[in-house]
Structures are given as structure tokens and as C-alpha cells.
mmCIF file of C-alpha atoms in Angstrom:
data_model
loop_
_atom_site.group_PDB
_atom_site.id
_atom_site.type_symbol
_atom_site.label_atom_id
_atom_site.label_comp_id
_atom_site.label_asym_id
_atom_site.label_seq_id
_atom_site.Cartn_x
_atom_site.Cartn_y
_atom_site.Cartn_z
ATOM 1 C CA MET A 1 -127.798 34.245 39.193
ATOM 2 C CA SER A 2 -129.314 33.019 35.944
ATOM 3 C CA VAL A 3 -132.863 33.819 34.883
ATOM 4 C CA SER A 4 -133.952 30.229 35.497
ATOM 5 C CA ASP A 5 -132.575 30.360 39.081
ATOM 6 C CA ARG A 6 -134.125 33.633 40.205
ATOM 7 C CA LEU A 7 -137.137 33.535 42.485
ATOM 8 C CA PRO A 8 -140.281 34.829 40.771
ATOM 9 C CA ASP A 9 -142.493 37.386 42.452
ATOM 10 C CA TYR A 10 -145.478 35.201 41.596
ATOM 11 C CA PRO A 11 -144.628 31.447 41.568
ATOM 12 C CA VAL A 12 -146.562 29.073 39.365
ATOM 13 C CA ASN A 13 -148.562 27.698 42.322
ATOM 14 C CA SER A 14 -149.581 31.112 43.666
ATOM 15 C CA ASP A 15 -153.215 32.219 43.741
ATOM 16 C CA PHE A 16 -152.369 35.142 41.460
ATOM 17 C CA VAL A 17 -150.958 32.890 38.720
ATOM 18 C CA LYS A 18 -153.916 30.535 38.986
ATOM 19 C CA LYS A 19 -156.276 33.479 38.489
ATOM 20 C CA LEU A 20 -154.117 34.778 35.642
ATOM 21 C CA LYS A 21 -154.119 31.431 33.834
ATOM 22 C CA SER A 22 -157.867 31.146 34.274
ATOM 23 C CA ALA A 23 -158.353 34.578 32.725
ATOM 24 C CA LEU A 24 -156.018 33.739 29.825
ATOM 25 C CA GLU A 25 -157.662 30.396 29.121
ATOM 26 C CA GLY A 26 -161.139 31.910 29.334
ATOM 27 C CA ARG A 27 -160.175 34.942 27.240
ATOM 28 C CA ASP A 28 -161.582 37.131 30.005
ATOM 29 C CA GLU A 29 -160.109 40.461 28.956
ATOM 30 C CA ALA A 30 -161.671 42.492 31.790
ATOM 31 C CA ARG A 31 -160.372 40.113 34.465
ATOM 32 C CA LEU A 32 -156.950 39.957 32.810
ATOM 33 C CA ARG A 33 -156.772 43.741 32.720
ATOM 34 C CA ASP A 34 -157.644 43.986 36.418
ATOM 35 C CA LEU A 35 -155.041 41.380 37.379
ATOM 36 C CA ILE A 36 -152.255 42.994 35.353
ATOM 37 C CA CYS A 37 -153.034 46.641 36.053
ATOM 38 C CA ALA A 38 -154.342 46.515 39.615
ATOM 39 C CA ASP A 39 -153.292 43.337 41.409
ATOM 40 C CA VAL A 40 -149.546 43.113 40.694
ATOM 41 C CA GLN A 41 -147.259 44.596 43.339
ATOM 42 C CA HIS A 42 -144.961 46.339 40.857
ATOM 43 C CA VAL A 43 -144.945 46.767 37.082
ATOM 44 C CA ASP A 44 -141.825 44.689 36.422
ATOM 45 C CA ALA A 45 -142.845 41.758 38.637
ATOM 46 C CA VAL A 46 -141.596 38.372 37.429
ATOM 47 C CA ILE A 47 -144.443 35.906 36.900
ATOM 48 C CA GLU A 48 -143.904 32.149 36.623
ATOM 49 C CA LEU A 49 -146.436 30.571 34.247
ATOM 50 C CA ALA A 50 -144.866 27.090 34.058
ATOM 51 C CA ASN A 51 -142.217 25.047 35.832
ATOM 52 C CA ASP A 52 -141.171 21.432 35.233
ATOM 53 C CA ASP A 53 -138.782 21.314 38.210
ATOM 54 C CA TRP A 54 -141.049 18.698 39.809
ATOM 55 C CA MET A 55 -139.422 16.138 37.514
ATOM 56 C CA LYS A 56 -136.262 16.448 39.590
ATOM 57 C CA ASP A 57 -138.098 15.545 42.800
ATOM 58 C CA PRO A 58 -137.121 11.973 43.896
ATOM 59 C CA CYS A 59 -140.716 11.494 45.047
ATOM 60 C CA ALA A 60 -142.139 12.301 41.626
ATOM 61 C CA GLN A 61 -144.160 9.361 40.287
ATOM 62 C CA LEU A 62 -143.114 8.938 36.660
ATOM 63 C CA PRO A 63 -143.593 5.942 34.329
ATOM 64 C CA PRO A 64 -140.463 3.762 33.926
ATOM 65 C CA GLY A 65 -140.166 4.719 30.254
ATOM 66 C CA VAL A 66 -139.979 8.391 31.137
ATOM 67 C CA LEU A 67 -137.509 7.759 33.951
ATOM 68 C CA ALA A 68 -135.274 5.816 31.577
ATOM 69 C CA GLY A 69 -134.990 8.827 29.311
ATOM 70 C CA LEU A 70 -135.031 11.506 32.006
ATOM 71 C CA TRP A 71 -131.392 12.383 31.401
ATOM 72 C CA THR A 72 -132.413 13.941 28.061
ATOM 73 C CA LEU A 73 -134.897 16.342 29.647
ATOM 74 C CA GLU A 74 -134.026 19.972 30.243
ATOM 75 C CA TYR A 75 -135.301 21.962 33.162
ATOM 76 C CA LYS A 76 -137.596 24.669 31.834
ATOM 77 C CA ARG A 77 -139.419 27.534 33.458
ATOM 78 C CA GLU A 78 -141.692 30.022 31.787
ATOM 79 C CA LEU A 79 -141.071 33.449 33.264
ATOM 80 C CA THR A 80 -142.714 36.635 32.077
ATOM 81 C CA THR A 81 -143.805 40.117 33.147
ATOM 82 C CA PRO A 82 -147.148 41.947 33.178
ATOM 83 C CA LEU A 83 -145.970 44.013 30.207
ATOM 84 C CA CYS A 84 -145.079 40.911 28.181
ATOM 85 C CA ILE A 85 -148.466 39.351 28.904
ATOM 86 C CA ALA A 86 -150.324 42.525 27.949
ATOM 87 C CA ALA A 87 -148.330 42.895 24.707
ATOM 88 C CA ALA A 88 -148.799 39.228 23.781
ATOM 89 C CA GLN A 89 -152.565 39.573 24.238
ATOM 90 C CA GLY A 90 -152.738 42.874 22.346
ATOM 91 C CA HIS A 91 -154.140 44.805 25.314
ATOM 92 C CA THR A 92 -153.055 48.307 24.301
ATOM 93 C CA ALA A 93 -154.626 50.026 27.332
ATOM 94 C CA CYS A 94 -152.737 47.724 29.714
ATOM 95 C CA VAL A 95 -149.474 48.304 27.852
ATOM 96 C CA ARG A 96 -150.020 52.073 28.060
ATOM 97 C CA HIS A 97 -150.871 51.854 31.772
ATOM 98 C CA LEU A 98 -147.803 49.775 32.618
ATOM 99 C CA LEU A 99 -145.436 51.924 30.574
ATOM 100 C CA GLY A 100 -146.914 55.007 32.219
ATOM 101 C CA ARG A 101 -145.982 53.535 35.604
ATOM 102 C CA GLY A 102 -142.388 52.995 34.484
ATOM 103 C CA ALA A 103 -142.383 49.391 33.262
ATOM 104 C CA ASP A 104 -139.134 48.409 31.533
ATOM 105 C CA PRO A 105 -139.987 47.736 27.857
ATOM 106 C CA ASP A 106 -136.857 45.596 27.397
ATOM 107 C CA ALA A 107 -137.328 43.331 30.431
ATOM 108 C CA SER A 108 -137.205 39.704 29.306
ATOM 109 C CA PRO A 109 -136.971 37.244 32.217
ATOM 110 C CA GLY A 110 -138.366 34.506 29.991
ATOM 111 C CA GLY A 111 -136.062 35.231 27.064
ATOM 112 C CA ARG A 112 -138.504 37.422 25.098
ATOM 113 C CA CYS A 113 -139.396 41.052 25.799
ATOM 114 C CA ALA A 114 -142.764 42.743 25.317
ATOM 115 C CA LEU A 115 -141.823 43.916 21.805
ATOM 116 C CA HIS A 116 -141.067 40.339 20.772
ATOM 117 C CA GLU A 117 -144.470 39.272 22.063
ATOM 118 C CA ALA A 118 -146.300 42.124 20.293
ATOM 119 C CA CYS A 119 -144.657 41.234 16.972
ATOM 120 C CA LEU A 120 -145.443 37.534 17.374
ATOM 121 C CA GLY A 121 -149.098 38.402 17.900
ATOM 122 C CA GLY A 122 -149.191 41.040 15.178
ATOM 123 C CA HIS A 123 -150.301 43.740 17.620
ATOM 124 C CA THR A 124 -149.187 46.932 15.870
ATOM 125 C CA ALA A 125 -150.594 49.423 18.397
ATOM 126 C CA CYS A 126 -148.750 47.690 21.249
ATOM 127 C CA ALA A 127 -145.521 47.571 19.243
ATOM 128 C CA ARG A 128 -145.736 51.295 18.462
ATOM 129 C CA LEU A 129 -146.350 52.153 22.119
ATOM 130 C CA LEU A 130 -143.337 50.121 23.203
ATOM 131 C CA LEU A 131 -141.112 51.704 20.568
ATOM 132 C CA GLN A 132 -142.283 55.170 21.585
ATOM 133 C CA HIS A 133 -141.130 54.307 25.113
ATOM 134 C CA ARG A 134 -137.645 53.459 23.797
ATOM 135 C CA ALA A 135 -137.955 49.695 23.450
ATOM 136 C CA ASP A 136 -134.859 48.401 21.622
ATOM 137 C CA PRO A 137 -135.999 47.546 18.034
ATOM 138 C CA ASP A 138 -133.072 45.131 17.590
ATOM 139 C CA LEU A 139 -133.083 43.460 21.009
ATOM 140 C CA LEU A 140 -132.326 39.757 20.634
ATOM 141 C CA SER A 141 -134.365 37.083 22.368
ATOM 142 C CA ALA A 142 -132.783 34.132 24.152
ATOM 143 C CA GLU A 143 -132.935 32.336 20.786
ATOM 144 C CA GLY A 144 -131.055 35.164 19.079
ATOM 145 C CA LEU A 145 -134.090 36.541 17.247
ATOM 146 C CA ALA A 146 -134.807 40.253 16.815
ATOM 147 C CA PRO A 147 -138.402 41.561 16.747
ATOM 148 C CA LEU A 148 -138.315 41.697 12.919
ATOM 149 C CA HIS A 149 -137.630 37.958 12.845
ATOM 150 C CA LEU A 150 -140.860 37.443 14.785
ATOM 151 C CA CYS A 151 -143.005 39.329 12.254
ATOM 152 C CA ARG A 152 -144.202 36.023 10.833
ATOM 153 C CA THR A 153 -147.815 36.640 9.850
ATOM 154 C CA ALA A 154 -149.627 38.996 7.505
ATOM 155 C CA ALA A 155 -151.066 40.749 10.570
ATOM 156 C CA SER A 156 -147.551 41.736 11.685
ATOM 157 C CA LEU A 157 -146.879 44.024 8.687
ATOM 158 C CA GLY A 158 -147.682 47.117 10.771
ATOM 159 C CA CYS A 159 -145.248 45.910 13.449
ATOM 160 C CA ALA A 160 -142.513 45.523 10.822
ATOM 161 C CA GLN A 161 -143.176 49.026 9.506
ATOM 162 C CA ALA A 162 -143.011 50.479 13.016
ATOM 163 C CA LEU A 163 -139.757 48.662 13.765
ATOM 164 C CA LEU A 164 -138.099 49.986 10.614
ATOM 165 C CA GLU A 165 -139.331 53.504 11.350
ATOM 166 C CA HIS A 166 -137.596 53.257 14.724
ATOM 167 C CA GLY A 167 -134.281 52.092 13.294
ATOM 168 C CA ALA A 168 -134.502 48.291 13.241
ATOM 169 C CA SER A 169 -131.837 46.649 11.067
ATOM 170 C CA VAL A 170 -133.238 44.861 8.037
ATOM 171 C CA GLN A 171 -129.948 42.976 7.567
ATOM 172 C CA LEU A 172 -129.794 41.369 11.022
ATOM 173 C CA GLU A 173 -129.177 37.605 11.064
ATOM 174 C CA GLY A 174 -131.049 35.701 13.734
ATOM 175 C CA GLY A 175 -131.146 32.356 15.492
ATOM 176 C CA ALA A 176 -129.306 29.154 14.756
ATOM 177 C CA SER A 177 -130.337 29.319 11.090
ATOM 178 C CA ARG A 178 -128.996 32.899 10.720
ATOM 179 C CA ASP A 179 -132.048 33.983 8.748
ATOM 180 C CA THR A 180 -132.518 37.629 7.839
ATOM 181 C CA PRO A 181 -136.011 39.165 8.071
ATOM 182 C CA LEU A 182 -136.250 38.693 4.297
ATOM 183 C CA HIS A 183 -135.648 34.949 4.715
ATOM 184 C CA VAL A 184 -138.429 34.811 7.313
ATOM 185 C CA ALA A 185 -140.820 36.639 4.971
ATOM 186 C CA ALA A 186 -139.870 34.344 2.082
ATOM 187 C CA GLN A 187 -140.379 31.160 4.100
ATOM 188 C CA ARG A 188 -143.879 32.278 5.063
ATOM 189 C CA GLY A 189 -144.971 33.829 1.776
ATOM 190 C CA LEU A 190 -145.243 37.332 3.175
ATOM 191 C CA ASP A 191 -144.855 39.265 -0.070
ATOM 192 C CA GLU A 192 -145.787 42.624 1.479
ATOM 193 C CA HIS A 193 -143.181 42.146 4.210
ATOM 194 C CA ALA A 194 -140.616 41.186 1.568
ATOM 195 C CA ARG A 195 -141.444 44.294 -0.500
ATOM 196 C CA LEU A 196 -141.080 46.456 2.608
ATOM 197 C CA TYR A 197 -137.680 44.951 3.454
ATOM 198 C CA LEU A 198 -136.400 45.216 -0.123
ATOM 199 C CA ASN A 199 -137.470 48.843 -0.312
ATOM 200 C CA ARG A 200 -135.532 49.435 2.932
ATOM 201 C CA GLY A 201 -132.346 47.995 1.452
ATOM 202 C CA ALA A 202 -132.490 44.305 2.319
ATOM 203 C CA ARG A 203 -129.914 42.336 0.338
ATOM 204 C CA VAL A 204 -131.922 40.086 -1.950
ATOM 205 C CA ASP A 205 -129.165 37.463 -2.239
ATOM 206 C CA ALA A 206 -128.061 37.401 1.419
ATOM 207 C CA ARG A 207 -127.456 33.835 2.569
ATOM 208 C CA ASN A 208 -128.466 32.181 5.810
ATOM 209 C CA GLY A 209 -126.597 29.510 7.732
ATOM 210 C CA ARG A 210 -127.628 26.830 5.213
ATOM 211 C CA GLY A 211 -126.405 28.879 2.273
ATOM 212 C CA GLU A 212 -129.944 29.705 1.162
ATOM 213 C CA THR A 213 -131.048 32.972 -0.371
ATOM 214 C CA ALA A 214 -134.578 34.240 0.236
ATOM 215 C CA LEU A 215 -135.590 32.857 -3.177
ATOM 216 C CA SER A 216 -134.205 29.441 -2.273
ATOM 217 C CA ALA A 217 -136.003 29.538 1.090
ATOM 218 C CA ALA A 218 -139.312 30.433 -0.591
ATOM 219 C CA CYS A 219 -138.973 27.632 -3.148
ATOM 220 C CA GLY A 220 -138.181 25.111 -0.416
ATOM 221 C CA ALA A 221 -141.114 26.004 1.853
ATOM 222 C CA ALA A 222 -144.009 23.539 2.118
ATOM 223 C CA TRP A 223 -146.801 25.527 0.483
ATOM 224 C CA ARG A 224 -150.409 24.383 0.470
ATOM 225 C CA PRO A 225 -152.070 24.224 -2.973
ATOM 226 C CA ASP A 226 -154.128 27.338 -2.197
ATOM 227 C CA GLU A 227 -150.907 29.255 -1.425
ATOM 228 C CA HIS A 228 -149.144 28.663 -4.754
ATOM 229 C CA ALA A 229 -150.298 31.961 -6.272
ATOM 230 C CA ARG A 230 -148.872 33.817 -3.261
ATOM 231 C CA CYS A 231 -145.593 31.917 -3.608
ATOM 232 C CA LEU A 232 -145.385 32.879 -7.280
ATOM 233 C CA ARG A 233 -145.970 36.555 -6.465
ATOM 234 C CA LEU A 234 -143.279 36.477 -3.822
ATOM 235 C CA CYS A 235 -140.708 34.737 -6.020
ATOM 236 C CA ALA A 236 -141.482 37.052 -8.948
ATOM 237 C CA LEU A 237 -140.915 40.008 -6.591
ATOM 238 C CA LEU A 238 -137.531 38.646 -5.511
ATOM 239 C CA LEU A 239 -136.499 38.011 -9.113
ATOM 240 C CA ARG A 240 -137.532 41.550 -10.125
ATOM 241 C CA HIS A 241 -135.260 42.857 -7.385
ATOM 242 C CA GLY A 242 -132.316 40.958 -8.814
ATOM 243 C CA ALA A 243 -132.407 37.587 -7.076
ATOM 244 C CA ALA A 244 -130.219 35.067 -8.884
ATOM 245 C CA ALA A 245 -132.393 32.203 -10.133
ATOM 246 C CA ASP A 246 -129.610 29.628 -10.025
ATOM 247 C CA THR A 247 -127.847 30.118 -6.681
ATOM 248 C CA ARG A 248 -126.945 26.949 -4.776
ATOM 249 C CA ASP A 249 -127.244 26.186 -1.070
ATOM 250 C CA GLU A 250 -124.826 24.122 1.017
ATOM 251 C CA ASP A 251 -126.137 20.943 -0.649
ATOM 252 C CA GLU A 252 -125.705 22.473 -4.121
ATOM 253 C CA ARG A 253 -129.486 22.572 -4.522
ATOM 254 C CA SER A 254 -130.854 25.414 -6.601
ATOM 255 C CA PRO A 255 -134.266 27.063 -6.183
ATOM 256 C CA LEU A 256 -135.319 24.961 -9.183
ATOM 257 C CA HIS A 257 -134.369 21.740 -7.384
ATOM 258 C CA LYS A 258 -136.600 22.790 -4.489
ATOM 259 C CA ALA A 259 -139.508 23.896 -6.662
ATOM 260 C CA CYS A 260 -139.359 20.579 -8.506
ATOM 261 C CA GLY A 261 -139.133 18.694 -5.226
ATOM 262 C CA HIS A 262 -142.614 20.070 -4.496
ATOM 263 C CA ALA A 263 -143.825 19.597 -8.125
ATOM 264 C CA ARG A 264 -144.760 23.235 -8.721
ATOM 265 C CA PRO A 265 -144.967 23.801 -12.481
ATOM 266 C CA GLY A 266 -145.724 27.523 -12.306
ATOM 267 C CA LEU A 267 -142.737 28.178 -10.080
ATOM 268 C CA ALA A 268 -140.480 25.939 -12.183
ATOM 269 C CA ARG A 269 -141.549 27.864 -15.294
ATOM 270 C CA LEU A 270 -140.831 31.202 -13.609
ATOM 271 C CA LEU A 271 -137.347 30.104 -12.540
ATOM 272 C CA LEU A 272 -136.494 28.550 -15.901
ATOM 273 C CA ARG A 273 -137.526 31.704 -17.741
ATOM 274 C CA HIS A 274 -135.183 33.660 -15.473
ATOM 275 C CA GLY A 275 -132.199 31.496 -16.336
ATOM 276 C CA ALA A 276 -132.356 28.563 -13.921
ATOM 277 C CA ASP A 277 -130.337 25.601 -15.179
ATOM 278 C CA ALA A 278 -132.498 22.557 -15.909
ATOM 279 C CA ARG A 279 -129.326 20.423 -16.069
ATOM 280 C CA ALA A 280 -127.993 21.334 -12.614
ATOM 281 C CA LEU A 281 -126.924 18.529 -10.273
ATOM 282 C CA ASP A 282 -126.914 18.718 -6.484
ATOM 283 C CA TYR A 283 -124.300 17.068 -4.250
ATOM 284 C CA GLY A 284 -126.257 13.821 -4.442
ATOM 285 C CA GLY A 285 -126.146 13.885 -8.242
ATOM 286 C CA ALA A 286 -129.883 14.596 -8.560
ATOM 287 C CA SER A 287 -131.197 16.873 -11.296
ATOM 288 C CA PRO A 288 -134.396 18.927 -11.045
ATOM 289 C CA LEU A 289 -136.070 16.241 -13.177
ATOM 290 C CA ALA A 290 -134.999 13.545 -10.731
ATOM 291 C CA ARG A 291 -136.452 15.606 -7.871
ATOM 292 C CA VAL A 292 -139.897 15.874 -9.447
ATOM 293 C CA LEU A 293 -139.905 12.189 -10.393
ATOM 294 C CA GLN A 294 -139.172 11.333 -6.749
ATOM 295 C CA THR A 295 -142.120 13.476 -5.675
ATOM 296 C CA ALA A 296 -144.653 12.637 -8.387
ATOM 297 C CA ALA A 297 -146.413 9.723 -6.693
ATOM 298 C CA CYS A 298 -146.746 11.675 -3.423
ATOM 299 C CA ALA A 299 -148.371 14.723 -5.016
ATOM 300 C CA PRO A 300 -150.466 13.689 -8.039
ATOM 301 C CA GLU A 301 -152.860 16.575 -7.350
ATOM 302 C CA ALA A 302 -149.987 18.979 -8.184
ATOM 303 C CA GLU A 303 -149.975 17.596 -11.763
ATOM 304 C CA PRO A 304 -146.247 16.744 -11.702
ATOM 305 C CA GLN A 305 -146.325 15.983 -15.430
ATOM 306 C CA LEU A 306 -146.523 19.734 -16.044
ATOM 307 C CA THR A 307 -143.255 20.249 -14.163
ATOM 308 C CA VAL A 308 -141.640 17.401 -16.107
ATOM 309 C CA GLN A 309 -142.895 19.011 -19.320
ATOM 310 C CA GLU A 310 -141.415 22.409 -18.378
ATOM 311 C CA LEU A 311 -138.030 20.869 -17.616
ATOM 312 C CA LEU A 312 -137.859 18.868 -20.842
ATOM 313 C CA ASN A 313 -138.907 21.904 -22.882
ATOM 314 C CA HIS A 314 -136.054 23.871 -21.292
ATOM 315 C CA GLY A 315 -133.369 21.347 -22.172
ATOM 316 C CA SER A 316 -133.340 18.985 -19.214
ATOM 317 C CA PRO A 317 -131.658 15.648 -20.036
ATOM 318 C CA THR A 318 -134.123 12.806 -19.894
ATOM 319 C CA VAL A 319 -133.692 9.674 -17.785
ATOM 320 C CA TRP A 320 -131.087 7.117 -18.827
ATOM 321 C CA PRO A 321 -133.073 4.476 -20.798
ATOM 322 C CA ASP A 322 -131.943 1.608 -18.571
ATOM 323 C CA ALA A 323 -133.359 3.471 -15.556
ATOM 324 C CA PHE A 324 -136.804 3.930 -17.084
ATOM 325 C CA PRO A 325 -138.265 0.836 -15.332
ATOM 326 C CA LYS A 326 -137.393 2.449 -11.974
ATOM 327 C CA VAL A 327 -139.300 5.579 -12.991
ATOM 328 C CA LEU A 328 -142.196 3.417 -14.122
ATOM 329 C CA LYS A 329 -142.256 1.693 -10.746
ATOM 330 C CA SER A 330 -142.205 4.902 -8.690
ATOM 331 C CA CYS A 331 -144.565 6.918 -10.930
ATOM 332 C CA ALA A 332 -146.963 4.185 -12.062
ATOM 333 C CA ALA A 333 -149.905 5.846 -10.318
ATOM 334 C CA VAL A 334 -149.306 9.056 -12.300
ATOM 335 C CA PRO A 335 -149.330 7.817 -15.922
ATOM 336 C CA ALA A 336 -149.247 11.354 -17.338
ATOM 337 C CA VAL A 337 -145.673 11.629 -15.990
ATOM 338 C CA ILE A 338 -144.768 8.352 -17.704
ATOM 339 C CA GLU A 339 -146.339 9.577 -20.945
ATOM 340 C CA VAL A 340 -144.511 12.918 -21.051
ATOM 341 C CA LEU A 341 -141.181 11.286 -20.198
ATOM 342 C CA PHE A 342 -141.663 8.387 -22.629
ATOM 343 C CA ASN A 343 -142.446 10.798 -25.470
ATOM 344 C CA SER A 344 -139.122 12.585 -24.950
ATOM 345 C CA TYR A 345 -137.310 9.572 -26.475
ATOM 346 C CA PRO A 346 -137.341 8.970 -30.253
ATOM 347 C CA GLN A 347 -137.591 5.250 -29.521
ATOM 348 C CA LEU A 348 -137.518 3.405 -26.228
ATOM 349 C CA ARG A 349 -137.633 -0.350 -26.187
ATOM 350 C CA VAL A 350 -140.679 -1.517 -24.220
ATOM 351 C CA SER A 351 -140.299 -4.745 -22.294
ATOM 352 C CA GLU A 352 -143.127 -7.030 -21.235
ATOM 353 C CA SER A 353 -141.280 -7.394 -17.929
ATOM 354 C CA TRP A 354 -142.270 -3.803 -17.118
ATOM 355 C CA LYS A 355 -145.746 -5.063 -16.293
ATOM 356 C CA GLU A 356 -144.333 -6.649 -13.151
ATOM 357 C CA VAL A 357 -143.488 -3.282 -11.573
ATOM 358 C CA ILE A 358 -147.012 -1.873 -12.046
ATOM 359 C CA PRO A 359 -149.435 -2.792 -9.241
ATOM 360 C CA GLU A 360 -152.504 -4.575 -10.589
ATOM 361 C CA GLU A 361 -154.920 -2.048 -9.091
ATOM 362 C CA VAL A 362 -152.990 0.811 -10.739
ATOM 363 C CA PHE A 363 -153.019 -1.006 -14.078
ATOM 364 C CA GLN A 364 -156.783 -1.445 -13.863
ATOM 365 C CA VAL A 365 -157.424 2.218 -13.018
ATOM 366 C CA HIS A 366 -155.241 3.409 -15.932
ATOM 367 C CA GLN A 367 -155.814 0.493 -18.240
ATOM 368 C CA ALA A 368 -156.160 2.508 -21.468
ATOM 369 C CA PHE A 369 -152.793 4.173 -21.015
ATOM 370 C CA TYR A 370 -150.880 1.044 -20.038
ATOM 371 C CA GLN A 371 -152.399 -0.969 -22.846
ATOM 372 C CA SER A 372 -151.184 1.691 -25.285
ATOM 373 C CA LEU A 373 -147.720 1.568 -23.673
ATOM 374 C CA PHE A 374 -147.322 -2.199 -23.952
ATOM 375 C CA ALA A 375 -148.735 -2.209 -27.472
ATOM 376 C CA LEU A 376 -145.526 -0.382 -28.474
ATOM 377 C CA ALA A 377 -143.462 -3.425 -27.465
ATOM 378 C CA HIS A 378 -144.116 -4.868 -30.900
ATOM 379 C CA THR A 379 -144.104 -1.813 -33.154
ATOM 380 C CA PRO A 380 -141.968 1.284 -33.825
ATOM 381 C CA ARG A 381 -143.171 4.765 -32.966
ATOM 382 C CA CYS A 382 -145.213 6.579 -35.620
ATOM 383 C CA LEU A 383 -143.642 8.960 -38.135
ATOM 384 C CA GLN A 384 -145.332 11.964 -36.482
ATOM 385 C CA HIS A 385 -143.599 11.184 -33.201
ATOM 386 C CA LEU A 386 -140.220 10.795 -34.910
ATOM 387 C CA CYS A 387 -140.720 14.189 -36.586
ATOM 388 C CA ARG A 388 -141.536 15.661 -33.172
ATOM 389 C CA CYS A 389 -138.305 14.335 -31.729
ATOM 390 C CA ALA A 390 -136.277 15.656 -34.689
ATOM 391 C CA ILE A 391 -137.719 19.151 -34.250
ATOM 392 C CA ARG A 392 -137.196 19.075 -30.483
ATOM 393 C CA LYS A 393 -133.589 17.969 -30.934
ATOM 394 C CA SER A 394 -132.998 20.854 -33.330
ATOM 395 C CA PHE A 395 -134.536 23.407 -30.966
ATOM 396 C CA GLY A 396 -132.834 21.968 -27.870
ATOM 397 C CA ARG A 397 -133.328 23.994 -24.681
ATOM 398 C CA LYS A 398 -135.226 26.660 -26.652
ATOM 399 C CA CYS A 399 -138.224 24.440 -27.372
ATOM 400 C CA PHE A 400 -140.384 26.442 -25.004
ATOM 401 C CA SER A 401 -139.765 29.681 -26.939
ATOM 402 C CA LEU A 402 -139.329 28.480 -30.540
ATOM 403 C CA VAL A 403 -142.215 26.021 -30.876
ATOM 404 C CA PRO A 404 -144.897 28.719 -30.286
ATOM 405 C CA LEU A 405 -143.373 30.676 -33.207
ATOM 406 C CA LEU A 406 -143.996 27.881 -35.705
ATOM 407 C CA PRO A 407 -146.938 28.473 -38.115
ATOM 408 C CA LEU A 408 -148.813 25.460 -36.773
ATOM 409 C CA PRO A 409 -152.210 24.911 -35.167
ATOM 410 C CA GLU A 410 -152.162 25.100 -31.371
ATOM 411 C CA SER A 411 -152.858 21.378 -31.123
ATOM 412 C CA LEU A 412 -149.661 20.575 -33.044
ATOM 413 C CA GLN A 413 -147.656 23.054 -30.986
ATOM 414 C CA ASN A 414 -148.900 21.330 -27.831
ATOM 415 C CA TYR A 415 -147.922 17.990 -29.359
ATOM 416 C CA LEU A 416 -144.378 19.257 -29.955
ATOM 417 C CA LEU A 417 -144.256 20.529 -26.379
ATOM 418 C CA LEU A 418 -145.138 17.053 -25.032
ATOM 419 C CA GLU A 419 -148.665 17.829 -23.884
ATOM 420 C CA ALA A 420 -150.114 14.652 -22.330
ATOM 421 C CA GLU A 421 -152.979 13.020 -24.245
ATOM 422 C CA GLY A 422 -153.737 10.043 -22.024
ATOM 423 C CA VAL A 423 -152.457 7.355 -24.439
ATOM 424 C CA LEU A 424 -149.304 6.661 -26.465
ATOM 425 C CA HIS A 425 -149.136 6.356 -30.253
#
């Protein structure tokens, strides 16, 4: 008999479950403790918290739209135990009480055991108690995830430490994505977790089911602006431990492709200085520069021109001249990107027809810049710009390191490195 077919000791419509749900929803710890520790018939009782089997009832009144798609629905039940509930809520005293009465720490009628729940909630004391009572540190959930894979928050660091102390494998692949614990830490910016795993022998360049290393996973995660510093620390940690900066995933995308896809100049700079290839192409033929240009209009607050600048100063090929109008159309609202890219050409013929791809409201907001751009339709670039291009061509992909060595004022060094000024000359 499968787990979903077994009869629970406390069905979802029982008075006990109704009281339990009320206590959980109201965060009534005293009532929850009484229900779990005193009211259950035996410590490993199976409790049903949810059940959608009513959808199979011919008498069920469902809207026609739902009925039409009912064949796609899966029957789901949420089964658990008192120990799992106590561990998920972080009730150490309840966990101790139940274990003292012989509760099975590895029981998982709902697909996750109490140790999984403790790690998900970041409840270190509960996790340690369970491990001391011989909970399996590598037990897989129904989704194929070990407890270490569920250490997903900063609060779960203590749980991860306890698991490793009790023999958990730091190399274990989990779930459909086959992530290692290091991948999980990288995806969530958990630098302390990552340091712990690396110090315990985690392979820094292990690949998951998508061919990603931990560095690639970190660079591809959707970080909020206030998390960028944490992302940089994490990636720097991985690189210090020998992560290859230019590994490719199953789509031939490098960490640099992913960093540029999110327009992160600091991360792009870090990767480039560790040997990432600014000229790399993915399976779709896109370069890191193409990735940031695709993103620029969606994330102007990330200052995508700085990422473009980093790439060009590390030898990235510029855009084919005939394709420049497409870039102008997609990046019109971020003129600093247009400026940096335009200044990477010794001479680029400006057409009056370009005005048609710039929305009028955008032109008005950035009028000074676009007037300076279209003024160049009738005149060559200045001698200073041509000298800049000659020097940059000579330095090639070493512009970022050689320009600062020139005996020039900082303002001229910035000029050579394509610092945006707001207008074109």
C-alpha cells in the first residue's frame, strides 16, 4: 500500500486535526504542545493535514473551466507525524518528549522526515536532537533531497554543521536538478554554508544536471540589488577555492554570460580578472556583450553601461556596425550604454533614419545626448577620440590593466577606458 493510500490515524476532517490547524494558524505554542505531546494516541501517528480527494467525487461542484482541465490534476494528500510537526515548528521540548517515547526520527509518511523539516526551518536544536537519536543525515525525501539540500537559509547554518558532524555527505546530488549542497548554497548566496562545505571537501567544480558549477549557479541566480555584495563575496570565495571562471553549462553559457544577463558590473569584473573569456559564444551565438545589451533596458538601475565598459576593456568584440540601429532601438532608454558602445568605434556612420527607432518621449528625456549623437551625422569624430581608439587597439584586451599605468591624469585614463560623459564629441 502506498503512502497516499494508507488510512491516517487522524483524518483531515477529524476534530484533532481541526484543533491542530487552529493552533498552527494562531501560533498557539502551548496548545500545539498539548495536542502533540498529550492528545495523540501514539508518537508515530499519521496525521492528515490536507486532502484534495474531494475533486474525484462525482457530486463535487466545480466550475466548467476546472472540470475541463481536471485530467491534469494530481491527487495530493499531506500526511505528517507529531515529530515532523514539532521539528518544523522548532519546538525542541516536544521533539525531546516524542523521541523519549520512542518516536521514529526517520518516519516520513508525507515524503519528508522530521530532520528535513528542522533543516527547512533552520531549527538547529531540533536537528541536533534528531541526529543524536540516530536520524539518518542523508535520508532522501520523496523529491530526492537530503537534509543538507534543505539548508536553504542563513539560519540553517547550525543545522548544516550538525549534519556534517554526524556524517552527512557533502557531495550528495539531490532532486531532479541533481544539485549538490554547494549548488544550493551558491544559488541562495549562503557564503558561510559554502565555506563550510568547501572546508569539508566539497568539489568546487562539481556539475549539476544542467551542467552548472556552483559558480555558474551563483552568477545565474536572480539577486536583488541589496544582495550584490553578498553575491560577490560568495563568487570570490568559490574562485579562491579554484573554481574555473570560464566553465560552460549545457547551453554553453559561462558564468560571465549569466552575470552579464543580469547586468552586474562588479561580478563581471571579478570573473574577467580571473580569466573569463569576454569573446565566448553560447549555443545561440550570443556573447556576454549581447547578453547585457538584451538586459539593459530592463535594468537601468543596475547601470548596465558599466558592464559594457568592463567587457570592452577586456577585449570583447563590439557590435557589428550594421546591427547598431537594433542596439539603439533596444537600449534607447539607457543612453549611457549607447555612448560607451558608440565610443568603441573609431568612426561609425550616423544616419538620420536612426531617429525613427527612438521613442519621442525617450528623446525628450535624453535630449542633450541624442542631439550630440545626431550632430555627428555631418562631421568626423575629433582627433582626441581617434587617438583613444588607436591606443585601445594597441592595448587590446589588456586595456583594463595597461591604461592605469600610463602617466596621464585620471580624467584622461577614464576617457581611454570609455567612461560615460553624457554627450558625444
